mmCIF file of C-alpha atoms in Angstrom:
data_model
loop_
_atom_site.group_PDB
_atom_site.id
_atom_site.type_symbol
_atom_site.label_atom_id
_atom_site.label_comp_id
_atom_site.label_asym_id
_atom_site.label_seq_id
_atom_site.Cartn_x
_atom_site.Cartn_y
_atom_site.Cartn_z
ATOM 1 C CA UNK T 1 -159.531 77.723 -180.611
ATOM 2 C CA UNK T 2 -162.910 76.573 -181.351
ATOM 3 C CA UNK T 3 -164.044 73.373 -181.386
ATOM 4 C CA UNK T 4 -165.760 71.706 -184.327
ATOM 5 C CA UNK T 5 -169.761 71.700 -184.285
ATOM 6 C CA UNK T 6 -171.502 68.451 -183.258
ATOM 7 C CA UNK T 7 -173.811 67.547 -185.618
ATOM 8 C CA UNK T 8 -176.802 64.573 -184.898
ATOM 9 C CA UNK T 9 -177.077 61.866 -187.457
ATOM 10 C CA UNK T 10 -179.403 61.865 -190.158
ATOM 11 C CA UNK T 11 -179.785 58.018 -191.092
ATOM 12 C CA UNK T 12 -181.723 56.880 -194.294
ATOM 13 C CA UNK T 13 -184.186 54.652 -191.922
ATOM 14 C CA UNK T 14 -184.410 54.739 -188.529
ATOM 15 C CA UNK T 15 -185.701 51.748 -186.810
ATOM 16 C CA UNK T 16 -189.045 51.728 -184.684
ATOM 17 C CA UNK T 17 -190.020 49.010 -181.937
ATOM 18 C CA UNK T 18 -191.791 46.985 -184.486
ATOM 19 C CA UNK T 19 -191.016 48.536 -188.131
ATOM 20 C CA UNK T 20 -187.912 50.311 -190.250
ATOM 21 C CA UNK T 21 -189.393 53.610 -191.946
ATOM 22 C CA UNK T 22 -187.562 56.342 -193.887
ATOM 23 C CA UNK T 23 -186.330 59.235 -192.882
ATOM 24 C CA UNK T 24 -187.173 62.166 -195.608
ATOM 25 C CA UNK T 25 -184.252 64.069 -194.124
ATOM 26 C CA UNK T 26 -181.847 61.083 -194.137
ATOM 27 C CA UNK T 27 -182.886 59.979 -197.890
ATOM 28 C CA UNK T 28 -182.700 63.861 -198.938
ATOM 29 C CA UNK T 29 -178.945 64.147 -197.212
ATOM 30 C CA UNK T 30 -178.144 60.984 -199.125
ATOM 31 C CA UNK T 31 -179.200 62.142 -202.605
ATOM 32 C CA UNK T 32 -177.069 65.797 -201.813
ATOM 33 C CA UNK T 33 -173.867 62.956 -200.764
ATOM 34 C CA UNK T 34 -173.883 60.760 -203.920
ATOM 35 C CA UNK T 35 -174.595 64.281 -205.895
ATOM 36 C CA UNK T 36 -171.233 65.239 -204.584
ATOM 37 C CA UNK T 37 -169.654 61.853 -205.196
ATOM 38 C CA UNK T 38 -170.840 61.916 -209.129
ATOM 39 C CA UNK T 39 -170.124 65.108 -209.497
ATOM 40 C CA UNK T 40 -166.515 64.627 -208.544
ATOM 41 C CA UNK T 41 -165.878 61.628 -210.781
ATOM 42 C CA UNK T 42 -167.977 63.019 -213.590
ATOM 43 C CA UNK T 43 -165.424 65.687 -214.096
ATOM 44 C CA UNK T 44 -162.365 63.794 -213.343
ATOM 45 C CA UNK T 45 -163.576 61.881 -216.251
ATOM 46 C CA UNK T 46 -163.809 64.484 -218.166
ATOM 47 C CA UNK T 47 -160.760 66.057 -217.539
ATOM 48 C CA UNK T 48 -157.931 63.025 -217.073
ATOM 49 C CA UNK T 49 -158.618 61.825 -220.249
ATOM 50 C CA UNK T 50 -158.151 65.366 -222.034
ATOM 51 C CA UNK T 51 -154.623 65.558 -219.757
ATOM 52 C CA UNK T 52 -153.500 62.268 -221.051
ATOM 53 C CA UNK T 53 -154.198 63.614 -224.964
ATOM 54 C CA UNK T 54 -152.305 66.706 -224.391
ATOM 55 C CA UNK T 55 -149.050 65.106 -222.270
ATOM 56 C CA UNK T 56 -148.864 62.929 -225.839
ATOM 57 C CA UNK T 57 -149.292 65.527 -228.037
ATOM 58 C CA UNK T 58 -147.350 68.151 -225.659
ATOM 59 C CA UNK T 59 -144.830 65.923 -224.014
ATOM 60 C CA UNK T 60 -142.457 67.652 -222.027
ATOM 61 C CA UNK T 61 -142.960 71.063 -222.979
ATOM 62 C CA UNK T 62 -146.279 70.781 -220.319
ATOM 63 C CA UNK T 63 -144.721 72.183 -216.672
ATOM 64 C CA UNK T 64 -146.389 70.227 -213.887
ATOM 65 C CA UNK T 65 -147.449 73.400 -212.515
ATOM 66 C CA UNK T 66 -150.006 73.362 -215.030
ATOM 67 C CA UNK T 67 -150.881 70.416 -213.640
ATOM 68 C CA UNK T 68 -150.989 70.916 -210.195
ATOM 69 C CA UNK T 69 -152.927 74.492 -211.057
ATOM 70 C CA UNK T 70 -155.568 72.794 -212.962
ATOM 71 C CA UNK T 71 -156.267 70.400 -210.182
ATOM 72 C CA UNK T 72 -156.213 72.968 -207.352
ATOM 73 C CA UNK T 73 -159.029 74.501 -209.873
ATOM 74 C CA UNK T 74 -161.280 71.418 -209.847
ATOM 75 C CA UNK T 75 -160.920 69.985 -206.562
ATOM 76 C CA UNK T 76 -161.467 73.851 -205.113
ATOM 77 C CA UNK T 77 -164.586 74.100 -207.587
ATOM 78 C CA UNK T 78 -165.740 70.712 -206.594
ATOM 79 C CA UNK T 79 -165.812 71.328 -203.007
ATOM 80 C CA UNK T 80 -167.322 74.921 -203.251
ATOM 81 C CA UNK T 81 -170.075 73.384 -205.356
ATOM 82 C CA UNK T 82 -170.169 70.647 -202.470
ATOM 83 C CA UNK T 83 -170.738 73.130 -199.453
ATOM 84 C CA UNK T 84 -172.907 74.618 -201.283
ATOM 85 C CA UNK T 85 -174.703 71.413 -201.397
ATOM 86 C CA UNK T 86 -174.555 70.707 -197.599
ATOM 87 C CA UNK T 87 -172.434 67.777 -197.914
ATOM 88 C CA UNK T 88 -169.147 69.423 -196.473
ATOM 89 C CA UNK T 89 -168.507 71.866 -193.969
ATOM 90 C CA UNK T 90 -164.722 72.946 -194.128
ATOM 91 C CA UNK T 91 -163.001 74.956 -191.888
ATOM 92 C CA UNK T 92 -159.732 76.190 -192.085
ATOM 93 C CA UNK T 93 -156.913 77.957 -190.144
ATOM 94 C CA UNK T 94 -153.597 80.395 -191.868
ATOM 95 C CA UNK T 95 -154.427 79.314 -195.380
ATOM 96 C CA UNK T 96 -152.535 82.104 -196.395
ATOM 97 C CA UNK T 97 -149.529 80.853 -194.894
ATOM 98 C CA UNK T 98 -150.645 77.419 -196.404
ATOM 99 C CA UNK T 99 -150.580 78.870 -200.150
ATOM 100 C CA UNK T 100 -147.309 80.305 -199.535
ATOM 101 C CA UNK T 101 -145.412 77.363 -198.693
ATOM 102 C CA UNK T 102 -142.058 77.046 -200.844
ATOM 103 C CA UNK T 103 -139.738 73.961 -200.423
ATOM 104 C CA UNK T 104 -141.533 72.449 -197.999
ATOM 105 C CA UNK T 105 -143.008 69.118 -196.463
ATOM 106 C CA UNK T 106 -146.516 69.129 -196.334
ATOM 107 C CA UNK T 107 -147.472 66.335 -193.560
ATOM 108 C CA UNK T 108 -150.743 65.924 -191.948
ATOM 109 C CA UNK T 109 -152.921 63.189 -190.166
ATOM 110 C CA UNK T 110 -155.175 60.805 -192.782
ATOM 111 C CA UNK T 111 -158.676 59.953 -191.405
ATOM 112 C CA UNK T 112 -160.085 60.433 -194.852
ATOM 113 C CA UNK T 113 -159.388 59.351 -198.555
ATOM 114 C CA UNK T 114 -160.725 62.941 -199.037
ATOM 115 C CA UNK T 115 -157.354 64.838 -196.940
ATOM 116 C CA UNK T 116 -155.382 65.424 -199.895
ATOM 117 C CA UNK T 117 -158.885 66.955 -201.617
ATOM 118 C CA UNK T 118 -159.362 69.013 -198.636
ATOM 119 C CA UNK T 119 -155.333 70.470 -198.872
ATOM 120 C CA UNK T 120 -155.030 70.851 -202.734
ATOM 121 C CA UNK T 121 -158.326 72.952 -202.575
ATOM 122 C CA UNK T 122 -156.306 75.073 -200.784
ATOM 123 C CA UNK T 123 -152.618 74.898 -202.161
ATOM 124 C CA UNK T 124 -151.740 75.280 -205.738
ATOM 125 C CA UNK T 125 -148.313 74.513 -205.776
ATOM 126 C CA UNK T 126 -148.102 70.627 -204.571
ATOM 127 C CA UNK T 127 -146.780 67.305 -205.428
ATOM 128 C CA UNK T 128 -149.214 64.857 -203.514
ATOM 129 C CA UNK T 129 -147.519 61.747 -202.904
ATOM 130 C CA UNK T 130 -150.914 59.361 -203.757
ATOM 131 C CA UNK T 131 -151.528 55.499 -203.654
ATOM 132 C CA UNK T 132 -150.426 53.801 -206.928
ATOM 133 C CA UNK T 133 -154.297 52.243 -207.094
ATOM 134 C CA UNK T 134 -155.533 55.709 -206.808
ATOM 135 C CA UNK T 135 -153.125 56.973 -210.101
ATOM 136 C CA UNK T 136 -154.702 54.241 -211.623
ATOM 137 C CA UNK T 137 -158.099 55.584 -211.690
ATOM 138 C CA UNK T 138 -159.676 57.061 -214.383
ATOM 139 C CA UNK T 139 -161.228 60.153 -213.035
ATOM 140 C CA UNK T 140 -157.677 60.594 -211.283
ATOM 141 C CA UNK T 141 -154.503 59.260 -213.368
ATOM 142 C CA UNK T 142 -154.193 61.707 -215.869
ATOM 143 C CA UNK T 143 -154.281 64.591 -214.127
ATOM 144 C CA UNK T 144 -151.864 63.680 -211.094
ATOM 145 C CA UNK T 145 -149.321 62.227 -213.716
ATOM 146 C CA UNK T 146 -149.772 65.632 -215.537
ATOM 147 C CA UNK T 147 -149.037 67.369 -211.835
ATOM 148 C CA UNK T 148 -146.149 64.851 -211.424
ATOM 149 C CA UNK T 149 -147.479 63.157 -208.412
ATOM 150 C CA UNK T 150 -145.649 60.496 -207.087
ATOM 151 C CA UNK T 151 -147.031 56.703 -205.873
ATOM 152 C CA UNK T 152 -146.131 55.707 -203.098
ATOM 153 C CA UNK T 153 -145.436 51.749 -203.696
ATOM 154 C CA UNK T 154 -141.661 51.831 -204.095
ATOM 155 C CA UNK T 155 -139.872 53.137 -201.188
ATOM 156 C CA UNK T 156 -136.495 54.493 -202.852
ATOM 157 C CA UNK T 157 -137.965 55.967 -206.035
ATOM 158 C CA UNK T 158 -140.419 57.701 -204.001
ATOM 159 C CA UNK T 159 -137.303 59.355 -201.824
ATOM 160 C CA UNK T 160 -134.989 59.758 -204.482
ATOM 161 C CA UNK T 161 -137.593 61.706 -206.423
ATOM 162 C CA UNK T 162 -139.109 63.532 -203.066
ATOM 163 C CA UNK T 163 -135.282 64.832 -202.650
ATOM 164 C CA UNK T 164 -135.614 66.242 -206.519
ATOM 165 C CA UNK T 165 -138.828 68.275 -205.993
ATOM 166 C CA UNK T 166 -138.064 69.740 -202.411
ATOM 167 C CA UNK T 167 -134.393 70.992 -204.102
ATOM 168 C CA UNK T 168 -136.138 72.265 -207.051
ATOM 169 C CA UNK T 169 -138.528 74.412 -204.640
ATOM 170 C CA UNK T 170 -141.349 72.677 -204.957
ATOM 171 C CA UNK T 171 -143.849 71.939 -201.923
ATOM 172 C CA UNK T 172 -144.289 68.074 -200.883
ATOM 173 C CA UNK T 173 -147.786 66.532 -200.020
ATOM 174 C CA UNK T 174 -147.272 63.575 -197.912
ATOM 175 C CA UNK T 175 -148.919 60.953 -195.166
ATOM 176 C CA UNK T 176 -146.788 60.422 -192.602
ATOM 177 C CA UNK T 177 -149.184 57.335 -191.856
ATOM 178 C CA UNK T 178 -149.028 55.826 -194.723
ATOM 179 C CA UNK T 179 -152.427 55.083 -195.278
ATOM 180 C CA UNK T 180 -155.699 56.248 -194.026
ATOM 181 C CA UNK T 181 -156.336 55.920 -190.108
ATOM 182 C CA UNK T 182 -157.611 53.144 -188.572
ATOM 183 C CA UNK T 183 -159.416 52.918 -184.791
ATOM 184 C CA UNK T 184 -156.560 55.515 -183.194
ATOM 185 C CA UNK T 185 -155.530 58.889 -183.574
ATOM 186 C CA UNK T 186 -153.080 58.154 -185.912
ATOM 187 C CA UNK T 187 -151.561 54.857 -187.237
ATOM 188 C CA UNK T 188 -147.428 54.268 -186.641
ATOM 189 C CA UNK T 189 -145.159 56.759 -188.888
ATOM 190 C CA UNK T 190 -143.422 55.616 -191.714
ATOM 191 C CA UNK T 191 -139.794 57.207 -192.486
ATOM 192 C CA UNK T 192 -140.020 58.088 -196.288
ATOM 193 C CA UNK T 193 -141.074 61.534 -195.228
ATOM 194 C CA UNK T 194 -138.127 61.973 -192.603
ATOM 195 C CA UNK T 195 -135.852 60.200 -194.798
ATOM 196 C CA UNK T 196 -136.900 63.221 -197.409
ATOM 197 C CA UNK T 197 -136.268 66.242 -194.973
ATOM 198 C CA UNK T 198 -133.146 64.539 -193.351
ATOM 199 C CA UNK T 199 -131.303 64.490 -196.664
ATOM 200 C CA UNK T 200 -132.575 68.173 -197.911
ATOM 201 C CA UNK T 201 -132.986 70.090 -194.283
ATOM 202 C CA UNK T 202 -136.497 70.522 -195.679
ATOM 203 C CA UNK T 203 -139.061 72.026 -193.204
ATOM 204 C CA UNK T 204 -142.380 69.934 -192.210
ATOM 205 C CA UNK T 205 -145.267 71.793 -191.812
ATOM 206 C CA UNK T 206 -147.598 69.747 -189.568
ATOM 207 C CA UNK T 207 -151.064 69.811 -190.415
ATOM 208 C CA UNK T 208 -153.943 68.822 -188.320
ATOM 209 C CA UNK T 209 -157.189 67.618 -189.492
ATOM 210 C CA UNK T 210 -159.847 66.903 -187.278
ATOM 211 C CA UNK T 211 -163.293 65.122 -188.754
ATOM 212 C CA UNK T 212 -166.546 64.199 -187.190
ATOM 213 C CA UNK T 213 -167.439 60.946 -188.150
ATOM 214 C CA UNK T 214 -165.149 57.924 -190.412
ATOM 215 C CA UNK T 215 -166.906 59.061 -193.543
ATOM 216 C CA UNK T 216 -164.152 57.187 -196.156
ATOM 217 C CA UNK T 217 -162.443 56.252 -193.476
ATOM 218 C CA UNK T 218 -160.692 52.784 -193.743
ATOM 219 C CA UNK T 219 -163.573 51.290 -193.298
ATOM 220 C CA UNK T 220 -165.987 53.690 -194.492
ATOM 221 C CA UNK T 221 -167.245 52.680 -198.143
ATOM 222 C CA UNK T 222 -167.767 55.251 -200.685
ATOM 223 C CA UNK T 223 -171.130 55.030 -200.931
ATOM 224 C CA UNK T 224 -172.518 54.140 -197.403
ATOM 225 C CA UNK T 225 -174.488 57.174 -195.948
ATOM 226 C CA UNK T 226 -172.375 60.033 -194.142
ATOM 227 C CA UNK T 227 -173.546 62.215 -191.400
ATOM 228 C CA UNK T 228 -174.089 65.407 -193.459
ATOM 229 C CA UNK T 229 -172.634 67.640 -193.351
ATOM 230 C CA UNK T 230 -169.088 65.987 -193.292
ATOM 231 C CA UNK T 231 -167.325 68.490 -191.004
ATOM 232 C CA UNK T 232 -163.613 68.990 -191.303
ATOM 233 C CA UNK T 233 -161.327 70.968 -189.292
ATOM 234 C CA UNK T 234 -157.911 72.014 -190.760
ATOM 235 C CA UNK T 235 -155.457 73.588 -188.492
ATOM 236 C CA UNK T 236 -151.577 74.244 -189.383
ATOM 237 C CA UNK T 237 -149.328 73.081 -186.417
ATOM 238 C CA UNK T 238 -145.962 73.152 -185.835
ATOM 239 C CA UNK T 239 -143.038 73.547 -188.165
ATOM 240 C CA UNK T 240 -140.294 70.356 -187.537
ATOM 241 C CA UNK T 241 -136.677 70.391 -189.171
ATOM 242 C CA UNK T 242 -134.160 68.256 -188.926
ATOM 243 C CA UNK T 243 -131.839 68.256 -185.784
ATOM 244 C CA UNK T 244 -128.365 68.030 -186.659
ATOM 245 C CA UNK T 245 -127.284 64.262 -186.787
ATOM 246 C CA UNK T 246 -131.155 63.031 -186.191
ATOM 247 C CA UNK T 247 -131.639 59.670 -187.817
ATOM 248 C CA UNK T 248 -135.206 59.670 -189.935
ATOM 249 C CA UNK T 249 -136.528 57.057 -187.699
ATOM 250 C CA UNK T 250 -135.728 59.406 -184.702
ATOM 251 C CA UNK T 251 -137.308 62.395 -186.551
ATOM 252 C CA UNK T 252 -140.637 60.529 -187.188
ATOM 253 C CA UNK T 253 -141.413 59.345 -183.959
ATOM 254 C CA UNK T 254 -140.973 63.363 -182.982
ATOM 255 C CA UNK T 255 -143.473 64.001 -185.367
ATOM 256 C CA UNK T 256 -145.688 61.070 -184.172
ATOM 257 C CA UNK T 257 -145.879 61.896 -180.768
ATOM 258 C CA UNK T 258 -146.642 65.679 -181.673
ATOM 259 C CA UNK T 259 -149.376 64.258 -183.538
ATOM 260 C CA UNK T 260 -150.624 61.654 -180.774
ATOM 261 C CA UNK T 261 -150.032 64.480 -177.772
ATOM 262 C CA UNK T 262 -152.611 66.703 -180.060
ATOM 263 C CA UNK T 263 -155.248 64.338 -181.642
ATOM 264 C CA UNK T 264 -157.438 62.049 -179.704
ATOM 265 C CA UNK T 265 -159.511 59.353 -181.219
ATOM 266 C CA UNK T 266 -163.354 59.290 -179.586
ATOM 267 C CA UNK T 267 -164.946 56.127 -181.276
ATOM 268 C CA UNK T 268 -166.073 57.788 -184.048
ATOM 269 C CA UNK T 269 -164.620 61.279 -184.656
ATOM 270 C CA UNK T 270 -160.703 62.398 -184.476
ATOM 271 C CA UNK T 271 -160.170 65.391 -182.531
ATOM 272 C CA UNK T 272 -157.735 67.538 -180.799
ATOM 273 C CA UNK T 273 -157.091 67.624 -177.697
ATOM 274 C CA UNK T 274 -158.619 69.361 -174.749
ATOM 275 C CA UNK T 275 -155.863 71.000 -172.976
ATOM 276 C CA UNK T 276 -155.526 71.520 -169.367
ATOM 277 C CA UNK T 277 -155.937 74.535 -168.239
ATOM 278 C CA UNK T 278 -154.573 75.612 -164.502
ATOM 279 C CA UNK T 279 -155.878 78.880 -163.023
#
């Protein structure tokens, strides 16, 4: 498999032995970032308030496929428009296999706020399970409550209603971390996610993401300058189901170690693994 491409830093100054001057390339790779960054809260401005007219006027006559359709469409848009840019460099693995999904856990590694961007650009038939703060948002809300997202800040409505979609077919976007990654390859698991596929037999397709840099990382503000272009590697791995008789907690820390055996943390990127290879 290849490896992601290295890519040097482009700061907005660089500092000499006696001055700090600007860097034309670093200020022009800054002004393509926050392009990007406006650009996608411009039209979830646009949009979320337009959802939240029609879900009155509609009610429940609105499937949340329509939902989840229409933000596969923008976030797809949005991050063509953003390669195109120079900001992102995305590469992915079996996205066919990813689009065809049915009935399935979705469950990959966080190091970005932007993972669940990179995935729905790519699958049009999920329920993201998404920070209640991030529902909240105005460029966000009224879309993902059109989609039927769930929040993830109440631990038995979040299961009860992750058992309902899987049995109704749908496909389940979820962080087995919890939260975004800190200093490690991946933070502890929670068990919502096992708890889900225990109680259904749902598969869990594994998904790998590997980033250069901590752009919107934990603690990577929004608008602090990225390394352009923000390269992402997305990589399907292997599908888990429930053993018979496993325990959630047991079937998480399967998961976790898959994910820890495969992803390495380097100071500043997360990676996979080099594997050994014996002649």
């Amino acid at each position: 498999m290849s490896t992601v491409r290295a890519h040097s830093p482009s700061p907005i100054y660089v500092r000499g032995r006696r001055r700090v001057f600007f860097s034309v390339r670093g200020i022009w790779d800054y002004v393509r970032q926050v392009t990007a960054i406006f650009l996608f809260i411009g039209s979830g401005i646009v949009v979320c308030p337009a959802c939240i007219l029609l879900r009155r006027l509609a009610g429940n006559s609105i499937r949340p496929s329509t939902g989840q359709h229409l933000i596969h469409w923008l976030f797809r848009n949005w991050l063509k428009i953003s390669t195109a840019l120079g900001a992102f460099d995305i590469q992915i693995d079996d996205v066919e296999k990813l689009r065809s999904l049915r009935g399935t856990i979705i469950a990959p590694n966080h190091p970005s706020e932007l993972d669940a961007i990179y995935l729905l650009s790519f699958v049009p038939n999920a329920i993201c399970v998404m920070r209640a703060s991030l529902m909240k948002r105005s460029y966000l809300g009224g879309a993902a409550r059109m989609a039927g997202y769930i929040t993830n800040d109440q631990g038995p409505t979040l299961v009860r209603e992750g058992i309902e979609k899987i049995r109704e077919g749908e496909n389940l976007l979820i962080f087995p971390e919890g939260t975004r990654t800190r200093a490690q390859a991946v933070n502890p698991f929670k068990h919502g996610f096992a708890l889900i596929a225990t109680k259904t037999g749902a598969p869990i397709q594994t998904v790998l993401i590997e980033q250069e840099g901590r752009y919107l990382s934990k603690e990577f503000p929004l608008f602090s300058p990225a390394r352009l272009p923000i390269t992402v590697r997305i990589t399907l791995g292997e599908v888990f189901t429930p053993q018979e008789g496993e325990t959630a907690p047991a079937l998480a820390q399967r998961l976790e170690d898959y994910f820890r055996s495969n992803l390495e943390y380097t100071g500043e990127s997360i990676l996979r693994r080099k594997k050994d290879v014996s002649l």
